[in-house]
mmCIF file of C-alpha atoms in Angstrom:
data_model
loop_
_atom_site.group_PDB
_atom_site.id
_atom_site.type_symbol
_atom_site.label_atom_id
_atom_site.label_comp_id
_atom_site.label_asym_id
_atom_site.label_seq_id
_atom_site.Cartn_x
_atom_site.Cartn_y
_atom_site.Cartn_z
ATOM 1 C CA UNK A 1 -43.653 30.780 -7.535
ATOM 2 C CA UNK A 2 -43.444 34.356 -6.085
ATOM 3 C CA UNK A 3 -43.995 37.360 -7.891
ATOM 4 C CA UNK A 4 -42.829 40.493 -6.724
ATOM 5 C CA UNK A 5 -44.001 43.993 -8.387
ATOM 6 C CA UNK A 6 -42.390 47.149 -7.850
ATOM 7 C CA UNK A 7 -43.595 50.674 -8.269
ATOM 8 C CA UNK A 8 -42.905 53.302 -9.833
ATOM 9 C CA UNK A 9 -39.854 52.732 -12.162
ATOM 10 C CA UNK A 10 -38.611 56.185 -11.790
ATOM 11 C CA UNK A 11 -39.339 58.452 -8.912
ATOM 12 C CA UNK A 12 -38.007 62.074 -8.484
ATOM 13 C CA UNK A 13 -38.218 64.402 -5.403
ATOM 14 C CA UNK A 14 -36.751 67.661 -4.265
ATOM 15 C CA UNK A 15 -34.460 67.537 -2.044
ATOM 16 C CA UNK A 16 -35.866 67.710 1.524
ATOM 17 C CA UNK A 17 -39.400 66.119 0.177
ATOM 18 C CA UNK A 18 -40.069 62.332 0.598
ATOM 19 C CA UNK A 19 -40.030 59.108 -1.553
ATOM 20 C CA UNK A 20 -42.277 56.336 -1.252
ATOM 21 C CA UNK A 21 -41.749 53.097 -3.216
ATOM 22 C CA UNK A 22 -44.078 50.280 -2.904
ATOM 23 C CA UNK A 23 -44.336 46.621 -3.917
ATOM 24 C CA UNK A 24 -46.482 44.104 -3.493
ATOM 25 C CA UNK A 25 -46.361 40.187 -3.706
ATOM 26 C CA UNK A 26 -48.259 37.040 -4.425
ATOM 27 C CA UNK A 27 -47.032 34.003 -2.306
ATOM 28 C CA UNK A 28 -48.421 34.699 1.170
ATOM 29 C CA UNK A 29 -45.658 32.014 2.264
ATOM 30 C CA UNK A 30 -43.121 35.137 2.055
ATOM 31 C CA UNK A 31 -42.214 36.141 5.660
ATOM 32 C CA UNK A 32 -38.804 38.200 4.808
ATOM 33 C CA UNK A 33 -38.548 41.587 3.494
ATOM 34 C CA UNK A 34 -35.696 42.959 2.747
ATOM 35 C CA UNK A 35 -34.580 46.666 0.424
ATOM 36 C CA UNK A 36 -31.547 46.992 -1.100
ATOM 37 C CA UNK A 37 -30.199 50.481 -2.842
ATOM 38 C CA UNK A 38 -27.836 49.901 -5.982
ATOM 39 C CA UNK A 39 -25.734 53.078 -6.484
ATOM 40 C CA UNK A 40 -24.637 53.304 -10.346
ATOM 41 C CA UNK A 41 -22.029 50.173 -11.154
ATOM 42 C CA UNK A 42 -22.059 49.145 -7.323
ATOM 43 C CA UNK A 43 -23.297 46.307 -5.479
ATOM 44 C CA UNK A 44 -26.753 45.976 -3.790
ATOM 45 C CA UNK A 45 -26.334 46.842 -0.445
ATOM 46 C CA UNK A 46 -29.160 46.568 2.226
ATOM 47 C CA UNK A 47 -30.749 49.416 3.497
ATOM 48 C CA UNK A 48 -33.658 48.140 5.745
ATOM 49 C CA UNK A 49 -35.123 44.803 6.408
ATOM 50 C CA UNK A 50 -38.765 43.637 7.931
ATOM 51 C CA UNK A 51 -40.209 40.274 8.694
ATOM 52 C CA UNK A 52 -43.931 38.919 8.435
ATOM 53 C CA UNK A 53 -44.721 39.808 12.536
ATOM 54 C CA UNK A 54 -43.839 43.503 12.480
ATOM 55 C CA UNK A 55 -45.979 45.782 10.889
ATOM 56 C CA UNK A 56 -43.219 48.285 10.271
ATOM 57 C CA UNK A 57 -39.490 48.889 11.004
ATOM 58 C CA UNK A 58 -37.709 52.562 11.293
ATOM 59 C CA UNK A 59 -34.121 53.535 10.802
ATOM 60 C CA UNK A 60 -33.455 57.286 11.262
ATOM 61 C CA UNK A 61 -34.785 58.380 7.497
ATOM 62 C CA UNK A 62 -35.819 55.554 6.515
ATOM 63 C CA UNK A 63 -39.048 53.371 6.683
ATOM 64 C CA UNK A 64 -40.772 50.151 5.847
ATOM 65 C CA UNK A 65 -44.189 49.464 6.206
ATOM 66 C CA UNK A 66 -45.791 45.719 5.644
ATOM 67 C CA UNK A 67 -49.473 44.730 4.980
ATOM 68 C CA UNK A 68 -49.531 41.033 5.177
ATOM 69 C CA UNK A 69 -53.080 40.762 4.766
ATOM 70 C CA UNK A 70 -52.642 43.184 1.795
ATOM 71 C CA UNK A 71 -49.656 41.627 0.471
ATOM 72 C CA UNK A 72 -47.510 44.820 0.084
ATOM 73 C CA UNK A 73 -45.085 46.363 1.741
ATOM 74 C CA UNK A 74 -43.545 50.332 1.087
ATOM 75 C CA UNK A 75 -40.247 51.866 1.637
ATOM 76 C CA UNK A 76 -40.461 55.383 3.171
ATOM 77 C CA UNK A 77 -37.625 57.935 2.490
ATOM 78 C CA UNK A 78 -37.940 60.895 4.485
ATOM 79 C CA UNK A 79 -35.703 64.367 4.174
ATOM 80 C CA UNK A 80 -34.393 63.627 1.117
ATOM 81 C CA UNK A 81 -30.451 63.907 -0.042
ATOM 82 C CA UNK A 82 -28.796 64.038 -3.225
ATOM 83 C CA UNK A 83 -26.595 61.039 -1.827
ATOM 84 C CA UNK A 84 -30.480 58.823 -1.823
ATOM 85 C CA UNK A 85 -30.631 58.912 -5.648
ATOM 86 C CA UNK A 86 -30.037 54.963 -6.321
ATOM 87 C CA UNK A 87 -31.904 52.340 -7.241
ATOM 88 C CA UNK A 88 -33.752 50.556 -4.951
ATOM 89 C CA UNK A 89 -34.999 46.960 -5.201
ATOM 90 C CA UNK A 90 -37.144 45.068 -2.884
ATOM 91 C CA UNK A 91 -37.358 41.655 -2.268
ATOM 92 C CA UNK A 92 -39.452 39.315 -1.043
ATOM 93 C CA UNK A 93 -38.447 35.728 0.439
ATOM 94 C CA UNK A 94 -39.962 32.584 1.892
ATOM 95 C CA UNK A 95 -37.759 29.830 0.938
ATOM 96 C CA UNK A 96 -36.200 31.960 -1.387
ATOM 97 C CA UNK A 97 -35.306 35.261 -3.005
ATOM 98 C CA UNK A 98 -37.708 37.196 -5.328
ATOM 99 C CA UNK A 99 -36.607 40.781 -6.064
ATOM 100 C CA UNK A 100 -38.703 43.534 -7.910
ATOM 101 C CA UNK A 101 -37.378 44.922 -10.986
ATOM 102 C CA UNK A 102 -35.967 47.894 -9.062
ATOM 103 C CA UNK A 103 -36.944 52.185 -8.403
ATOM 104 C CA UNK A 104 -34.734 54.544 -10.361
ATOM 105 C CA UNK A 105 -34.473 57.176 -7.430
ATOM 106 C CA UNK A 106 -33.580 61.105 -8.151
ATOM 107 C CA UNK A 107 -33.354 63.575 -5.709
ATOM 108 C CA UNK A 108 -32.615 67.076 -7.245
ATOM 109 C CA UNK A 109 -30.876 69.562 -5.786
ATOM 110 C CA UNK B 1 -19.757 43.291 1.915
ATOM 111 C CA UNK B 2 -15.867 43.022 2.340
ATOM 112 C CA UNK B 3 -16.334 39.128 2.950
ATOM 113 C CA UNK B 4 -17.234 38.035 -0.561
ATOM 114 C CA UNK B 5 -14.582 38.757 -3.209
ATOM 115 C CA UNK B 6 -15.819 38.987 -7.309
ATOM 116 C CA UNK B 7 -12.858 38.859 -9.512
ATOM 117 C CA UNK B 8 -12.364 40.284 -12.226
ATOM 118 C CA UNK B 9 -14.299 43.716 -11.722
ATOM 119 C CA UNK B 10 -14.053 43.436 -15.590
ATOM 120 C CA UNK B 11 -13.756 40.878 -18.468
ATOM 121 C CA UNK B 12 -13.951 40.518 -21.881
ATOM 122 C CA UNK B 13 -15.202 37.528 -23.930
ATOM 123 C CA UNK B 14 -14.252 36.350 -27.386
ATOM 124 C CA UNK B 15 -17.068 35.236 -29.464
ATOM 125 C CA UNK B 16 -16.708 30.886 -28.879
ATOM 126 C CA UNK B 17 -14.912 31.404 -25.474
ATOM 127 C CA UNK B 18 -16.318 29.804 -22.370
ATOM 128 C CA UNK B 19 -15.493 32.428 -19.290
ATOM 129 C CA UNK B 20 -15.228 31.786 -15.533
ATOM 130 C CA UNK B 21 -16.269 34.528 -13.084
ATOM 131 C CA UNK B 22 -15.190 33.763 -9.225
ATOM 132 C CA UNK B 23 -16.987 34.298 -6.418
ATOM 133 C CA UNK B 24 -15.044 33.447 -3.126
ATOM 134 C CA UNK B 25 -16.348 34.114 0.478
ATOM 135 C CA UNK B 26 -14.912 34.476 4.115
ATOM 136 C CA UNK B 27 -18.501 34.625 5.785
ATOM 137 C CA UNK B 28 -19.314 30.821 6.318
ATOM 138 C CA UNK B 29 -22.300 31.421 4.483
ATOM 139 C CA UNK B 30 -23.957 28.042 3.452
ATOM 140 C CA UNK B 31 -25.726 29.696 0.491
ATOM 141 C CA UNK B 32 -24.686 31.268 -2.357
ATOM 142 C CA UNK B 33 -25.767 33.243 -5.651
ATOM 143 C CA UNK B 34 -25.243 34.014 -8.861
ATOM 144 C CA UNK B 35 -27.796 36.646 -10.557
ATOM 145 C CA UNK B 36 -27.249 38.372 -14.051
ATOM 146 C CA UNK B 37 -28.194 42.527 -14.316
ATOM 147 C CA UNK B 38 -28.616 44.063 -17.778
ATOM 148 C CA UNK B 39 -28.498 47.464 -17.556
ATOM 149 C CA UNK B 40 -31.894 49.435 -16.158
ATOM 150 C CA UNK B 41 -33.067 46.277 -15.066
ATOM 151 C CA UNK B 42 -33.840 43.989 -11.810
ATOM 152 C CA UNK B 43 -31.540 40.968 -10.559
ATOM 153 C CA UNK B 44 -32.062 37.363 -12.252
ATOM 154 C CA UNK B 45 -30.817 34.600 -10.429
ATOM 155 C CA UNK B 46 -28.695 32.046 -12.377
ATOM 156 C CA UNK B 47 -27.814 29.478 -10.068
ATOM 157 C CA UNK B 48 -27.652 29.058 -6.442
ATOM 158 C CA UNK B 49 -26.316 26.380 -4.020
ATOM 159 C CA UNK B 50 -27.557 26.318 -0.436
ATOM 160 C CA UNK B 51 -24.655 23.379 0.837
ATOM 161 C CA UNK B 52 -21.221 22.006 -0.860
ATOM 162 C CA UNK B 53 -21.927 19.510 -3.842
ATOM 163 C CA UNK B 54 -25.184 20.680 -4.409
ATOM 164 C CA UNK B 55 -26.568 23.596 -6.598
ATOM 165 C CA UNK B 56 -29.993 24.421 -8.614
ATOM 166 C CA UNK B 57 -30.755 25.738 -11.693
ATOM 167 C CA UNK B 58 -32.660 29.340 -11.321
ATOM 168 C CA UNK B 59 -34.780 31.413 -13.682
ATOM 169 C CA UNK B 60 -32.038 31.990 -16.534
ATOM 170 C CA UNK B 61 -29.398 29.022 -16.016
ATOM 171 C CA UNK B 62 -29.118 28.428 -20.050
ATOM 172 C CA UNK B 63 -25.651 28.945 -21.234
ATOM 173 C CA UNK B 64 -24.289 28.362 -17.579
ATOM 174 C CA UNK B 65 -22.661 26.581 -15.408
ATOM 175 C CA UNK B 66 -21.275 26.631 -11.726
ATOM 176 C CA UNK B 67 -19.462 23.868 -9.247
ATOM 177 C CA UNK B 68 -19.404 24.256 -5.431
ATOM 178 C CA UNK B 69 -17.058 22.339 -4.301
ATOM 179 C CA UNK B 70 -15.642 24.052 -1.635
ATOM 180 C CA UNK B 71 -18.250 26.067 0.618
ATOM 181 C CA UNK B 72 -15.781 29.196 0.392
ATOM 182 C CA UNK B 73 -16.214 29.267 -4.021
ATOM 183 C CA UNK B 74 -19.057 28.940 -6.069
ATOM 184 C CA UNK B 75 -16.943 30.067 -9.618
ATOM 185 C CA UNK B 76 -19.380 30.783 -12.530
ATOM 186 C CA UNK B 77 -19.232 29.710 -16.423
ATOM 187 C CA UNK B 78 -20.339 31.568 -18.802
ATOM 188 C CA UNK B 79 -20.137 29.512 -21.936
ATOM 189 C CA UNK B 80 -20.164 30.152 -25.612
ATOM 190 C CA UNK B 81 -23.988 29.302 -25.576
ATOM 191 C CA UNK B 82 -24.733 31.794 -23.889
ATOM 192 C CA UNK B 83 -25.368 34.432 -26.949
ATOM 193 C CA UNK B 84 -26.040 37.527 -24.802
ATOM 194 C CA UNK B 85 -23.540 37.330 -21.823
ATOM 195 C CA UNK B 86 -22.506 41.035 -21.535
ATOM 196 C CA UNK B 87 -24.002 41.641 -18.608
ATOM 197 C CA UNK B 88 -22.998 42.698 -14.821
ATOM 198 C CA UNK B 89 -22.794 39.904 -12.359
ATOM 199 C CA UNK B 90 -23.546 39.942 -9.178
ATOM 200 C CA UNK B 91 -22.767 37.087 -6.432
ATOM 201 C CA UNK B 92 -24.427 36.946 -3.172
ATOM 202 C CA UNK B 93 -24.394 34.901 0.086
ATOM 203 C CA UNK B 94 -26.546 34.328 2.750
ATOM 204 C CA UNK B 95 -26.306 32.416 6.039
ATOM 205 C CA UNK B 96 -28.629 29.913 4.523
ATOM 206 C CA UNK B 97 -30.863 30.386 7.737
ATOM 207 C CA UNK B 98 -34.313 32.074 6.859
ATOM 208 C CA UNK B 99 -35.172 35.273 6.748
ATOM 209 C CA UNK B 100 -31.834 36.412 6.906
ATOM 210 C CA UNK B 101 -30.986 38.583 3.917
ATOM 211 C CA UNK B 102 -28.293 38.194 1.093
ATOM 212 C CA UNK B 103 -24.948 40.308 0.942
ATOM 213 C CA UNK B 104 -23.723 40.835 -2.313
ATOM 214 C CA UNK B 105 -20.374 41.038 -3.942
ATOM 215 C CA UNK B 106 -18.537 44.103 -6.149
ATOM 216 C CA UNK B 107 -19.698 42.483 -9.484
ATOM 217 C CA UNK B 108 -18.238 41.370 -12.789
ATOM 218 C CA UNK B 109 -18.507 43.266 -15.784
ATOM 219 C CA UNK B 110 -18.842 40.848 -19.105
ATOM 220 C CA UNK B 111 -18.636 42.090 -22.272
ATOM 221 C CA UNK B 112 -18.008 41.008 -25.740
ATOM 222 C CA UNK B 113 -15.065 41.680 -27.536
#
């Protein structure tokens, strides 16, 4: 099956600096990319997603880049806010669901 | 998502008592999810069922159980052979379509009294 890797474990920034969190996969039958950001006790919620014939995908602050031929993909935080420090998971699907193990995200002040 | 409802947000288990979490949706989503979160840690899925009648076992289904027999419910039991349940729980739905992406519920919070 698919295994999905996800680095670092803990990441913190200043505020106004950027956050890069990358992953990378095994089955190159995963077309479906998909970040989610868990605030503490809260539900996953998706933040960006990005399928196998886009190399990447923007959303104001927020950016995912895909290397199929690599087999990883990156989520790009730009600018920084307190209201950013989450956890972040990535996932990667074909005919189903893998998800990393998930970036403990700080921004400070 | 407001469409899927988790309830309770909390619940405690006695030690030899099975437990049923519910997971109801208003989306019309075929599939559906169950995935267990200890704390600092990534999602593991459970159980999922892509249609009514039908469901699969996933990475950590021992000391589980689930029925779908409605396509709105997919209700999950945790019972007393599961050793560890204190856990947050976390159901999700998807369209069942591909590449579409899962939309996850508030959670239950197990623990053991």
């Amino acid at each position: 099956g698919e295994n999905v890797e996800q680095h670092p474990s803990t990441l913190s920034v200043q505020e106004g600096d950027s956050a890069v969190i990358k992953c990378t996969y095994s089955d190159s039958a995963s077309n479906y990319f998909p970040w989610y950001k868990q605030e503490l006790g809260k539900r996953p919620q998706l933040i960006i997603d990005i399928r196998s014939n886009v190399g990447e995908k923007k959303d104001q602050r927020i950016a995912v880049t895909l290397n199929k031929t690599a087999k990883h993909f990156s989520l790009h935080i730009t600018e920084t806010q307190p209201e950013d420090s989450a956890v972040y998971f990535c996932a990667a699907s074909g005919n189903q669901f893998y998800f990393g193990t998930g970036t403990s995200l700080t921004v400070i002040p | 998502d407001g469409g899927i409802t988790q309830s309770p947000k909390y619940l405690f288990r006695k030690e030899g008592q099975n437990v049923t979490l519910s997971c109801e949706q208003n989306l019309n989503h075929d599939a559906m999810y169950w995935y267990r979160q200890d704390p600092g840690q990534g999602l593991r899925l459970i159980y999922y069922s892509q249609i009514v009648n039908d469901f699969q076992k996933g990475d950590i289904a021992e000391g589980y159980s689930v029925s779908r027999e409605k396509k709105e419910s997919f209700p999950l039991t945790v019972t007393s052979a599961q050793k560890n349940p204190t856990a947050f729980y976390l159901c999700a739905t998807a369209t069942g379509a591909v590449n579409q992406p899962q939309h996850f519920g508030d959670g239950t919070r197990l623990s053991i009294l």
